[in-house]
CSV table of C-alpha atoms in Angstrom, one decimal:
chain,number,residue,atom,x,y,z
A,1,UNK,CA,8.5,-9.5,16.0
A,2,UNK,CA,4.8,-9.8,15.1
A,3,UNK,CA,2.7,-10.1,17.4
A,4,UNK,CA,-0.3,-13.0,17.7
A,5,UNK,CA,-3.6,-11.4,16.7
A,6,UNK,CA,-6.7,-11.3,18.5
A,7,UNK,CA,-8.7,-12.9,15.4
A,8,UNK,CA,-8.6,-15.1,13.0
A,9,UNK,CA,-7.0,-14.6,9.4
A,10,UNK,CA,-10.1,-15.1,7.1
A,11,UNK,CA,-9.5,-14.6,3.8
A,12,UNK,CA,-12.8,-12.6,3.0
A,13,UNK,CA,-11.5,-10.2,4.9
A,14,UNK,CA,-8.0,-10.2,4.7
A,15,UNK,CA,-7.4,-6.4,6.1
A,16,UNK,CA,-8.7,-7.5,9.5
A,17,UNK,CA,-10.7,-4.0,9.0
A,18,UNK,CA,-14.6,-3.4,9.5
A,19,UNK,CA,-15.3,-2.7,5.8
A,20,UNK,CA,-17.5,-5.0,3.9
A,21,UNK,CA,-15.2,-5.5,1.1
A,22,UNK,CA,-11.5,-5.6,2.8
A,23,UNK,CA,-10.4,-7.2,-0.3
A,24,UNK,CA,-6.3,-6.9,0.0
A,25,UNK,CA,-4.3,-7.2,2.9
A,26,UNK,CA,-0.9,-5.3,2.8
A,27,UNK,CA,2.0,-6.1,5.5
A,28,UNK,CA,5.3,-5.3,5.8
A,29,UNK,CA,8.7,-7.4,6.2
A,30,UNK,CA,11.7,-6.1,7.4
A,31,UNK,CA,15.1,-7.9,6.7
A,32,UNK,CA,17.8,-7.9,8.4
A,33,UNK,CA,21.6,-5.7,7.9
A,34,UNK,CA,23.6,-8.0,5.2
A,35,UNK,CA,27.3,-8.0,5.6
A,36,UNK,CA,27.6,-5.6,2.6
A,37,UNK,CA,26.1,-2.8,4.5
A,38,UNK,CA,27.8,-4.1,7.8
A,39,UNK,CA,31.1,-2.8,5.8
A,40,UNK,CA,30.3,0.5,5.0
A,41,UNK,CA,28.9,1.2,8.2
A,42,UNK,CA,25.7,1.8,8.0
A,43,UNK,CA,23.3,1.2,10.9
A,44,UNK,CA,19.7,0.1,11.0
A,45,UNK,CA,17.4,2.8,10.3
A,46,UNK,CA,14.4,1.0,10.5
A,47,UNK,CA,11.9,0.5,13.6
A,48,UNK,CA,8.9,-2.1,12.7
A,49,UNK,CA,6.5,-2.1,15.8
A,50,UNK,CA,3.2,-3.8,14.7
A,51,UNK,CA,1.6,-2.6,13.1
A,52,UNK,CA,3.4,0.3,12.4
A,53,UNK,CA,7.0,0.6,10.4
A,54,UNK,CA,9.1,3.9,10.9
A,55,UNK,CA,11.5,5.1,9.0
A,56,UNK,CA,14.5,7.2,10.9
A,57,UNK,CA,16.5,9.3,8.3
A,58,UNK,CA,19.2,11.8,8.6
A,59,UNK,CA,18.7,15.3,7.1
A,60,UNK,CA,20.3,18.5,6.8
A,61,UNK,CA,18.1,22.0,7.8
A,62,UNK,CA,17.8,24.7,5.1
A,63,UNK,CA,21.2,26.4,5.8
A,64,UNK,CA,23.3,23.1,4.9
A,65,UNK,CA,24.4,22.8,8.6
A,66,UNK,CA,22.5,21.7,11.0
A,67,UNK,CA,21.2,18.0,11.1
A,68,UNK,CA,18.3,17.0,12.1
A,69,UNK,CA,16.3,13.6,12.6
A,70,UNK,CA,13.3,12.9,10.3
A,71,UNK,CA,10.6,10.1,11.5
A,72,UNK,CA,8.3,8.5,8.9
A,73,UNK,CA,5.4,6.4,10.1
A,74,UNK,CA,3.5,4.3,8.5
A,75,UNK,CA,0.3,1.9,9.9
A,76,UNK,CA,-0.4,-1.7,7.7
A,77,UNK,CA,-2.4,-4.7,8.5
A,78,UNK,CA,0.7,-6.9,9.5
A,79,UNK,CA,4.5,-5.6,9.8
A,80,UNK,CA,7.4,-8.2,10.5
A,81,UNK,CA,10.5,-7.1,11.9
A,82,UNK,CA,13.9,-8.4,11.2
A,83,UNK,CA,13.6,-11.7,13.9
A,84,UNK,CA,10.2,-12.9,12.1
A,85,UNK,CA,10.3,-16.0,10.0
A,86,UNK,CA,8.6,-16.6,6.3
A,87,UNK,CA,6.5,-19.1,8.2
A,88,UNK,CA,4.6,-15.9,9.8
A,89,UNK,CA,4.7,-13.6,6.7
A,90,UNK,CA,2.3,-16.8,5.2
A,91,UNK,CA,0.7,-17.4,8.1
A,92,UNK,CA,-0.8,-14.1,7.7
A,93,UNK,CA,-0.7,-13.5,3.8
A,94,UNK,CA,-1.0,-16.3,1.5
A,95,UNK,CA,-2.1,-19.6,4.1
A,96,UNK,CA,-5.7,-18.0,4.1
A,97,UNK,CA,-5.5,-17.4,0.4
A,98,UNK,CA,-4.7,-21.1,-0.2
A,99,UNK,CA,-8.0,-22.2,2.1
A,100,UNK,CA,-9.8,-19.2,0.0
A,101,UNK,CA,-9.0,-21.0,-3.8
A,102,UNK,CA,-9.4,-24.7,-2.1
A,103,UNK,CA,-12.8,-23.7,-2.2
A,104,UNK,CA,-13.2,-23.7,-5.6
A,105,UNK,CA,-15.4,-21.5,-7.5
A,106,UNK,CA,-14.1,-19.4,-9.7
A,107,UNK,CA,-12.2,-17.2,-7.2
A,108,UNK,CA,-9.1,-15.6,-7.8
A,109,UNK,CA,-6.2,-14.8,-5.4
A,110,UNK,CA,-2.8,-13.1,-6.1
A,111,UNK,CA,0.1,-12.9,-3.5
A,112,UNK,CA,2.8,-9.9,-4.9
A,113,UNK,CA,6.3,-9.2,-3.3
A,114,UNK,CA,7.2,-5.6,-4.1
A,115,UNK,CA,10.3,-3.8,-2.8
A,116,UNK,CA,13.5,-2.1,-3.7
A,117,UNK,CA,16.3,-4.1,-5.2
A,118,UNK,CA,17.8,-6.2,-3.0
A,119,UNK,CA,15.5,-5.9,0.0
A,120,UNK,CA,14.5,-10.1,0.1
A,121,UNK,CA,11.9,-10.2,-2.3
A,122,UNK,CA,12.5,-13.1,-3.7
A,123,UNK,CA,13.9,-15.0,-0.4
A,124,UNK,CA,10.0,-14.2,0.6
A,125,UNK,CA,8.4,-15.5,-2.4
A,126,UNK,CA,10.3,-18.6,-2.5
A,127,UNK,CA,9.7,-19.7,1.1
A,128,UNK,CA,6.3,-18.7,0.5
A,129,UNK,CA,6.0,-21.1,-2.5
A,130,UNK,CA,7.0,-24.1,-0.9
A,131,UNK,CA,4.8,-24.1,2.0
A,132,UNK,CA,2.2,-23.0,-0.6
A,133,UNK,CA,2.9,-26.4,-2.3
A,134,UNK,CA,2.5,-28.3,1.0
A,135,UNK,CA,-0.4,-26.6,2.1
A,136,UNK,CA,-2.7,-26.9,-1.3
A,137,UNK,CA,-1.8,-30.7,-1.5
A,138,UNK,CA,-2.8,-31.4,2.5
A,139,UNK,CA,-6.0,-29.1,1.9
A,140,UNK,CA,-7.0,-30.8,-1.0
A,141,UNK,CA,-6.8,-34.4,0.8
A,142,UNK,CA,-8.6,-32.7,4.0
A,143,UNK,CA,-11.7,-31.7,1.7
A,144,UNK,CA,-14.6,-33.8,1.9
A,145,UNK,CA,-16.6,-34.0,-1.5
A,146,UNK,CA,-19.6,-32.0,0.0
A,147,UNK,CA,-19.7,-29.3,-2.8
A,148,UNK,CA,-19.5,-30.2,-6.5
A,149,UNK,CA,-17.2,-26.6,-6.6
A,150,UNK,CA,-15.1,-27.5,-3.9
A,151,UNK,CA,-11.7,-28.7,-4.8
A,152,UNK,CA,-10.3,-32.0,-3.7
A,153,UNK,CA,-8.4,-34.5,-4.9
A,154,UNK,CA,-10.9,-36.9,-6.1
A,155,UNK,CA,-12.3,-34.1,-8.4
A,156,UNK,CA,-9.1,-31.6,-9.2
A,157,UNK,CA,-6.5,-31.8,-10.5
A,158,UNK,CA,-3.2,-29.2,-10.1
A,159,UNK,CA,-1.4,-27.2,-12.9
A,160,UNK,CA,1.5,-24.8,-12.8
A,161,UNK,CA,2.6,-22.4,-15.5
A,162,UNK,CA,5.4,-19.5,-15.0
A,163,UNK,CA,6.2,-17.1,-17.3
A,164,UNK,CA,8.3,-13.9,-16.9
A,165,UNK,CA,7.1,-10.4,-17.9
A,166,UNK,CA,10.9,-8.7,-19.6
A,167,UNK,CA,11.1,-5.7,-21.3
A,168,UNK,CA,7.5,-5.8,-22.7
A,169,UNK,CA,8.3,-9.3,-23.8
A,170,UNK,CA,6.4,-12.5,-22.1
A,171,UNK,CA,8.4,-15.6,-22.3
A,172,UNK,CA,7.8,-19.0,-21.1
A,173,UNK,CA,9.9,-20.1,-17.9
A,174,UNK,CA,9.3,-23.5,-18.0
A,175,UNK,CA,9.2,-24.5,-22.1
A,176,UNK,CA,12.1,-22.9,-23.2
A,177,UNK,CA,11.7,-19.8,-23.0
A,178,UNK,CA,9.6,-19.2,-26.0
A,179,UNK,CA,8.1,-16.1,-26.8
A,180,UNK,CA,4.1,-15.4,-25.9
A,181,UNK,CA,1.5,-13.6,-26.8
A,182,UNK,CA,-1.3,-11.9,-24.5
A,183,UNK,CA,-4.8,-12.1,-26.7
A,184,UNK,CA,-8.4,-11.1,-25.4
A,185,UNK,CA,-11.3,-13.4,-26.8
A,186,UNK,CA,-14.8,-12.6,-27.7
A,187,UNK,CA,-15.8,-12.7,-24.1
A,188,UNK,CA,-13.3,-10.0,-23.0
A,189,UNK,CA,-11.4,-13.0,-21.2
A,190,UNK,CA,-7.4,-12.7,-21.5
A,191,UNK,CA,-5.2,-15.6,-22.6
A,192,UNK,CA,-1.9,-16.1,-22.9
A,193,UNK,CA,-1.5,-18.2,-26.3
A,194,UNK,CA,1.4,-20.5,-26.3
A,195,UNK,CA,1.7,-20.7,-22.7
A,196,UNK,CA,2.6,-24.6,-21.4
A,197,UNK,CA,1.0,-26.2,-18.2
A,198,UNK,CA,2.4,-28.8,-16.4
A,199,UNK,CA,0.3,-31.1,-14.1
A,200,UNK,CA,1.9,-31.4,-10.5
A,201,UNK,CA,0.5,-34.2,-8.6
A,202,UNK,CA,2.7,-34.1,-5.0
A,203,UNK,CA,4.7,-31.2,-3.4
A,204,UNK,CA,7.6,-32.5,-5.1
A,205,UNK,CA,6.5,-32.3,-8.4
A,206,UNK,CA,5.6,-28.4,-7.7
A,207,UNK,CA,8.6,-27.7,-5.7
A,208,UNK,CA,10.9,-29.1,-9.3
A,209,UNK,CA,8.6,-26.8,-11.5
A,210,UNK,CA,8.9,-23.8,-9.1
A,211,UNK,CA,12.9,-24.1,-9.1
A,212,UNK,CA,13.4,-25.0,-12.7
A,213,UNK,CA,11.2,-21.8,-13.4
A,214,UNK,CA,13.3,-19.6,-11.1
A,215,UNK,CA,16.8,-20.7,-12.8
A,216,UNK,CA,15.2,-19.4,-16.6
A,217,UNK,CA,14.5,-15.9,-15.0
A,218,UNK,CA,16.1,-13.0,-16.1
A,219,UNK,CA,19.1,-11.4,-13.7
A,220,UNK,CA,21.2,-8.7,-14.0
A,221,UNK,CA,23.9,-6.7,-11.6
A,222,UNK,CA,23.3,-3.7,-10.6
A,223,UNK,CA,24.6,-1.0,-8.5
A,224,UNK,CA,22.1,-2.2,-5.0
A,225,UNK,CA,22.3,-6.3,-5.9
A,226,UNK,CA,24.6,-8.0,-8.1
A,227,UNK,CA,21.9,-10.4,-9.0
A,228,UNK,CA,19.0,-8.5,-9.2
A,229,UNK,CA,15.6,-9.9,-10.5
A,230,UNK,CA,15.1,-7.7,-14.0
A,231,UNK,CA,11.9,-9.1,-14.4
A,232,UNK,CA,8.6,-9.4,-13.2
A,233,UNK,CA,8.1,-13.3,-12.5
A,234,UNK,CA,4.4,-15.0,-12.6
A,235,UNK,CA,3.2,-18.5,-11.1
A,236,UNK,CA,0.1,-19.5,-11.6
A,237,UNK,CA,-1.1,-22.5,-9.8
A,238,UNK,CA,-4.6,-23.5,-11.5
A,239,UNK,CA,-7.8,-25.8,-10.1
A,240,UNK,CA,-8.7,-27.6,-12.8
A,241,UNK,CA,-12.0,-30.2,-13.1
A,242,UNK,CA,-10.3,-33.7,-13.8
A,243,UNK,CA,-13.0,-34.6,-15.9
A,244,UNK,CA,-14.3,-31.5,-17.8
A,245,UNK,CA,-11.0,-29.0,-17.5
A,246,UNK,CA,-12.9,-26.4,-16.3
A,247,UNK,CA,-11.0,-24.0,-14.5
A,248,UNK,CA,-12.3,-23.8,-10.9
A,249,UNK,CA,-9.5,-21.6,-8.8
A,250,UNK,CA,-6.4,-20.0,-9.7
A,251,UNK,CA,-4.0,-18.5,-7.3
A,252,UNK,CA,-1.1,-16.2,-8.6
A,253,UNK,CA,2.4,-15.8,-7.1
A,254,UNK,CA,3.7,-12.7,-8.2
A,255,UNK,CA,7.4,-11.9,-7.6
A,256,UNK,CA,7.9,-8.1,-8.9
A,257,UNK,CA,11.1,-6.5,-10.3
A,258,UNK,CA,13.3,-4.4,-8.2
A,259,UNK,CA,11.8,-0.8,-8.1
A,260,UNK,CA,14.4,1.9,-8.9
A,261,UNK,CA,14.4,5.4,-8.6
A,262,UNK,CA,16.1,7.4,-11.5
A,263,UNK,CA,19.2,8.9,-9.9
A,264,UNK,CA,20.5,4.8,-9.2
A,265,UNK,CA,20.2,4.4,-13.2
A,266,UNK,CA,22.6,6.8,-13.7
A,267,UNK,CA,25.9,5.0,-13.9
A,268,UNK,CA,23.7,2.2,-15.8
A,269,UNK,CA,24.1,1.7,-20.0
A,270,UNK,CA,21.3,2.2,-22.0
A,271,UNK,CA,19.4,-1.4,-21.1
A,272,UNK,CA,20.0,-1.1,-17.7
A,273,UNK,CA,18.2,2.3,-17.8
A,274,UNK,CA,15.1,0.9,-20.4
A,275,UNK,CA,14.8,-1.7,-18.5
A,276,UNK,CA,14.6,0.5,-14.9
A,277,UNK,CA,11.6,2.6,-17.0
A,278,UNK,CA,9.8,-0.6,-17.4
A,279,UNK,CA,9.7,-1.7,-14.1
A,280,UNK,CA,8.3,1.6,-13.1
A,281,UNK,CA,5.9,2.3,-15.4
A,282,UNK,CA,4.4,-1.7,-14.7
A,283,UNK,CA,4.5,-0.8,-10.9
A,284,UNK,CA,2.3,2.1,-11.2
A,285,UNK,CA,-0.4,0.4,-13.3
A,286,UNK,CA,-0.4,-2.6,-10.3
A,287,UNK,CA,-0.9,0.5,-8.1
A,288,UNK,CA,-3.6,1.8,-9.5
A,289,UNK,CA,-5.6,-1.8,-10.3
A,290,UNK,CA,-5.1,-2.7,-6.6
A,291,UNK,CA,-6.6,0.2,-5.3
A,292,UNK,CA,-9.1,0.3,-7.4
A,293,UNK,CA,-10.3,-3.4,-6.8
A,294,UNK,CA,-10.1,-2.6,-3.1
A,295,UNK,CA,-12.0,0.9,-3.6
A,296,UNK,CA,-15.2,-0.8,-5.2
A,297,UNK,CA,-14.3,1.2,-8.4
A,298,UNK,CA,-16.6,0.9,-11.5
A,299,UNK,CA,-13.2,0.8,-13.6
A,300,UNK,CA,-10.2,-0.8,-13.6
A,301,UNK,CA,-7.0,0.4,-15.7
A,302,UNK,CA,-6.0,-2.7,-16.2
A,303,UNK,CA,-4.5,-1.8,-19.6
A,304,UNK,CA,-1.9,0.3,-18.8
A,305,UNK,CA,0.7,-2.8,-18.7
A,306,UNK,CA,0.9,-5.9,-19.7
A,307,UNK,CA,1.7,-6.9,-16.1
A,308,UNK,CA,-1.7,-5.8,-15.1
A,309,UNK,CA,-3.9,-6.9,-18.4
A,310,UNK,CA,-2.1,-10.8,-17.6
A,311,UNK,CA,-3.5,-10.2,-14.0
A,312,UNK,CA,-7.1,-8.8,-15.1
A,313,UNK,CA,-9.1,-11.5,-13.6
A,314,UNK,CA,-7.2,-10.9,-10.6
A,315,UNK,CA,-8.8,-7.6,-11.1
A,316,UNK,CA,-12.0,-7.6,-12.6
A,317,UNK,CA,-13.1,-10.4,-10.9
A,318,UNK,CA,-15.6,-10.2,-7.9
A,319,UNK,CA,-14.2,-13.0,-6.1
A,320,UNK,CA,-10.6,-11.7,-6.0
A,321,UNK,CA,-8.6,-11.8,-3.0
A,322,UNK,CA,-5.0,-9.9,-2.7
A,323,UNK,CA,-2.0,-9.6,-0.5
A,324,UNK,CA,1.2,-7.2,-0.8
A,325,UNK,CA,4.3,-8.1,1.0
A,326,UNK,CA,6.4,-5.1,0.9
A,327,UNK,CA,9.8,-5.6,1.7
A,328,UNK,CA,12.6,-3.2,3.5
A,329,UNK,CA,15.9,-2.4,3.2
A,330,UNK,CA,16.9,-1.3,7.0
A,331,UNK,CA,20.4,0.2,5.7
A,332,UNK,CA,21.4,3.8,6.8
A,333,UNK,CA,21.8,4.8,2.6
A,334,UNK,CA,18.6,3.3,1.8
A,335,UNK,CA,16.1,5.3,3.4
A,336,UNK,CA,14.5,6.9,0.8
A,337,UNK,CA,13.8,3.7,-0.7
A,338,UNK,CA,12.0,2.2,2.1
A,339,UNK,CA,10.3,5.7,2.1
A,340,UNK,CA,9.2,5.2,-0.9
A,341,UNK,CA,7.8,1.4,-0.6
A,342,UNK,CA,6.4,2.4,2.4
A,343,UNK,CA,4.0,5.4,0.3
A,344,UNK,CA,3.6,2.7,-2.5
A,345,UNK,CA,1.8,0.5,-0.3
A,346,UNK,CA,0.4,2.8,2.0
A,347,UNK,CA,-1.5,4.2,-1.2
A,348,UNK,CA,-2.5,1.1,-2.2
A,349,UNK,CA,-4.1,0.7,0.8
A,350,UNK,CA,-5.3,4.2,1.9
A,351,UNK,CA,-5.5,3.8,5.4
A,352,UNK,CA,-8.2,1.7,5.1
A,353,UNK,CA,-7.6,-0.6,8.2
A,354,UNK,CA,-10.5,-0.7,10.3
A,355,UNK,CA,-10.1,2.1,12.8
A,356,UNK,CA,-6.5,2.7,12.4
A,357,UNK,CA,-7.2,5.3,15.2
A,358,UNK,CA,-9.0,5.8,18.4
A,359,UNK,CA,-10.8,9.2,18.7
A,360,UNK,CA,-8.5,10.1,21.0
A,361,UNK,CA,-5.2,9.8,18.5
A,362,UNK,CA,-7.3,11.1,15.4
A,363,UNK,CA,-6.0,14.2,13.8
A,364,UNK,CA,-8.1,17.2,15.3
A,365,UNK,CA,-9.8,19.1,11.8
A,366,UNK,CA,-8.9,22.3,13.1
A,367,UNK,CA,-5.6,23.3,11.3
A,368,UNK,CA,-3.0,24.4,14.0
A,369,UNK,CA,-2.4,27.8,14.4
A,370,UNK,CA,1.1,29.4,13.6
A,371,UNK,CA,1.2,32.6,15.3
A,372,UNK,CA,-0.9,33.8,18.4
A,373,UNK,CA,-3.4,36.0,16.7
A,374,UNK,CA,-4.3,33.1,14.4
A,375,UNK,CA,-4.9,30.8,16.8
A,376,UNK,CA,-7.6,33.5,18.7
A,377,UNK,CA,-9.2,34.1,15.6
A,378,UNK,CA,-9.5,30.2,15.3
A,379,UNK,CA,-10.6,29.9,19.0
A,380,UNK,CA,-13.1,32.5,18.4
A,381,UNK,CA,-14.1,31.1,15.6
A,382,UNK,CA,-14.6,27.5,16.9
A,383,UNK,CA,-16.5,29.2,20.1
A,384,UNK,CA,-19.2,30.4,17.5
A,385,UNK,CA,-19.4,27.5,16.2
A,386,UNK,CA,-20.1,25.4,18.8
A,387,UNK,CA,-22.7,28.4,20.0
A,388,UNK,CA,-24.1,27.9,16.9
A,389,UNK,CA,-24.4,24.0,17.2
A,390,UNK,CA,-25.7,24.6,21.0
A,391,UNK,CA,-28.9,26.7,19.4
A,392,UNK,CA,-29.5,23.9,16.4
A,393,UNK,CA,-29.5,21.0,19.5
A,394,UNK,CA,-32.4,23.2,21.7
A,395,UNK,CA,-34.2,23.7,18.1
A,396,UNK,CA,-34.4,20.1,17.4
A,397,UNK,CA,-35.1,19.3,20.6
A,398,UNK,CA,-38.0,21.9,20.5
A,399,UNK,CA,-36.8,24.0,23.8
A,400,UNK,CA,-38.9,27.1,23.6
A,401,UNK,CA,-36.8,30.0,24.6
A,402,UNK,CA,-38.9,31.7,27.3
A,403,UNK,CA,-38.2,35.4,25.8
A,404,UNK,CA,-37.8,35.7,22.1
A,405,UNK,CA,-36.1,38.4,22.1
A,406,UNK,CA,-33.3,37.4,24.2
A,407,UNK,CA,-32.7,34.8,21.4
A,408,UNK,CA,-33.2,37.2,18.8
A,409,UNK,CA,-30.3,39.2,20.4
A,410,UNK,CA,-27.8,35.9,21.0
A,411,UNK,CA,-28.2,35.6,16.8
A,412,UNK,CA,-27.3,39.3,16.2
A,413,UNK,CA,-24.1,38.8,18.6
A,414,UNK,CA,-23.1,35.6,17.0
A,415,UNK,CA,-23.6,36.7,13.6
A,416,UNK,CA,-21.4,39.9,14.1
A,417,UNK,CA,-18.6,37.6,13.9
A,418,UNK,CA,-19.1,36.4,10.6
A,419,UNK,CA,-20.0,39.7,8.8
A,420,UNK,CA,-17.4,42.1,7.3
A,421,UNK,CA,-19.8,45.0,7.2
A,422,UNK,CA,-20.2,45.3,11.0
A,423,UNK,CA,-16.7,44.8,11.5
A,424,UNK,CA,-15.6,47.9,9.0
A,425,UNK,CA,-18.3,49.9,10.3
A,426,UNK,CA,-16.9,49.7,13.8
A,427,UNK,CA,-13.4,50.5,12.3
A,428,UNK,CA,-10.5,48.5,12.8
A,429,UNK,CA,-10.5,45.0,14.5
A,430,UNK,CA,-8.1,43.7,17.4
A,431,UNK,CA,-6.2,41.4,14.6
A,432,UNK,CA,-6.1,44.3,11.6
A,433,UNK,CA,-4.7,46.9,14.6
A,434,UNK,CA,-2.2,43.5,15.7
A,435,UNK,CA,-0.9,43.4,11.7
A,436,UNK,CA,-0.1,46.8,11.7
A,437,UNK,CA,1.9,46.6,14.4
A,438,UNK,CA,3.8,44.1,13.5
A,439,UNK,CA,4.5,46.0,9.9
A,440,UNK,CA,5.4,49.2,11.9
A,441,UNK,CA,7.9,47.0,13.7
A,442,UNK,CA,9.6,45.7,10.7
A,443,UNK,CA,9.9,49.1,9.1
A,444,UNK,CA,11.5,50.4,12.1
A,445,UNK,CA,13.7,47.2,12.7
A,446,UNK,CA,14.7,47.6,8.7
A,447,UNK,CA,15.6,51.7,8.9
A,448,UNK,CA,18.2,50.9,11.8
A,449,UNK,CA,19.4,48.0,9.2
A,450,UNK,CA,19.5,50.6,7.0
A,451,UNK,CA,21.3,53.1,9.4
């Protein structure tokens, strides 16, 4: 279970971390074994310990044989184990979004829900969208009008629109399902022509819109879900002026497709497969934006899909907040797909949480040695080093050596180290004289093989 933090959940710094501009927050939710696992025995492979998530997976050596036990860690800003509720995944994720777009102007906030097929995406984005409908309505009537920007309900109104992302083709959840088209105006802005908006004025009224969107959505069976989501679904909620229309907030609900990896397409027909390419190809452009949004990067490839171009103010936009719930499949068979979500969102994020690590559990930058010589040469090596560091600190700190000389003759005997001339001029070293050994060995141990 997830344990309380220490500080509060602000929504300008979602990560919890010490950068200036923590602007995504990724966390982890692990579900539960279903009963279809439960029958062919497979056991929970899964250990989510915040804030870490390992993965436990079963794998053979190099001779086919023996087995061995495999451990995959992975550190995130929240992680929910299997007795956690939705009411904590938002408390964490989306509740300080809402406060965030409350606030009005101009910001923009996106909540996604990636995982493999299957692994309670869409249970999480649904109970995340009705206490999302709660929560805007109650914030809005808490606002006092202090701030023309600031959104209340004297001076904003609410809109919903949800639209699906199949295939390539955008189509209109709640009108129909008409076709749409994604357009750019002069000022680089994108809009989506054709798509309807309906005004919600209680939680009831966004709770309809929400479900009537979800029954239009695209589902197909597959080989990991017999009703798996085949498309990428969108709902934007939008904080409109009542009186000019001006768009002051949006917030974007984002429930992804079911990744896939290739060898699961394989019994699937020729839709099944195009439509598995799709998915992938979308996925990796919402990588890439993400990170780059969160990596204060001067461009952001929000082309590459039309997942990401519907989402580029999400992007471009200075004031854009983001959280990734990453859902897991605990089953025995599906390890290498939580492996995989795992190193999705751990590159999203790239271990920027704060300090993830105390010096004391940081890696050490010397690279471990694999056989005794090599580790000497690397002790010796880091001995010099330091020598060398000791005589830069009494520089600096202008320590006059009281013989010159004497210094003179330390440098010559560090320096022999690090020059090859001196080395071949004294004839072989302890580690060239080692090596030869050990070939002598092998040519003898290969002659009785031989014999």
């Amino acid at each position: 279970m997830a344990r309380p933090h220490l500080h509060a959940v602000d929504a300008t710094n979602l990560g919890g971390g010490s950068g200036k501009n923590d602007n995504i927050c990724v966390c982890i939710r692990k579900r539960p074994l279903n009963d279809k696992e439960r029958k062919k025995k497979e056991h929970d492979a899964v250990t989510v310990l915040h804030p870490t998530a390992t993965v436990h997976s079963a794998k053979l050596r190099v001779d086919g044989i023996h087995k061995y036990l495999d451990h995959n860690s992975f550190r995130f800003d929240h992680t929910f184990d299997e007795d956690s509720s939705t009411e904590q995944v938002y408390q964490y994720t989306a509740q300080p979004l809402v406060s965030y777009v409350c606030g009005g102007r101009g910001v923009r906030a996106t909540v996604f829900a990636y995982g493999q097929t299957g692994s309670g995406k869409t249970h999480t984005m649904s109970g995340i969208q009705k206490m999302v409908a709660d929560d805007i309505f109650s914030t809005l009537e808490d606002n006092v009008l202090e701030d023309e920007c600031c959104c209340s309900c004297d001076n904003t109104t609410i809109s919903i629109a949800i639209f699906e992302i199949y295939g390539g083709r955008i189509q209109d959840l709640l009108n129909k399902r008409n076709r749409l088209k994604v357009l750019e105006d002069g000022r680089g802005e994108v809009v989506i022509s054709g798509l309807e908006e309906f005004e919600a004025s209680t939680p009831e009224d966004f709770l309809a819109l929400i479900e009537a969107g979800q029954n239009n959505r695209t589902t197909h069976a597959t080989e990991a879900n017999d009703e798996s989501s085949r498309s990428h679904s969108i709902c934007q909620v939008l904080f409109r002026d009542s009186t000019s229309r001006r768009l002051k907030a949006k917030l974007s609900l984002v429930d992804l497709a079911g990744s896939e990896r290739g060898s699961d397409t394989k019994s699937h027909n020729r839709q099944r497969r195009t439509e598995s390419s799709d998915i992938n190809t979308s996925l990796l452009a919402l990588k890439e934006c993400i990170r780059a949004i969160d990596g204060d990067s001067r461009h952001v490839p929000y082309r590459q899909s039309k997942l990401t171009l519907i989402l580029k103010d999400s992007f471009t936009s200075n004031y854009a907040r983001t959280a990734m719930i990453a859902t897991l499949a605990p089953g025995s068979l599906s390890t290498d797909h939580t492996v995989n979500t795992l190193r999705y969102a751990d590159r999203i994020k790239e271990k920027k949480i704060g300090d993830a690590f105390t010096p004391s559990q940081r890696r050490s930058p010397v690279r471990q040695a694999k056989s005794p010589v090599r580790k000497e040469i690397v002790e010796e090596k880091v001995h010099v080093k330091e020598q060398h560091d000791e005589i830069d600190e009494n520089i600096s700190d202008n320590i006059l050596y009281e013989d010159d000389n004497n210094m003179e003759e330390e440098i010559q005997e560090l320096n022999k180290f690090e020059e090859p001339d001196n080395v071949e001029a004294q004839g072989p070293s302890e580690f060239d004289q080692v090596v030869q050994q050990l070939f002598d060995e092998e040519e003898q141990l290969l002659s009785l093989h031989m014999q």
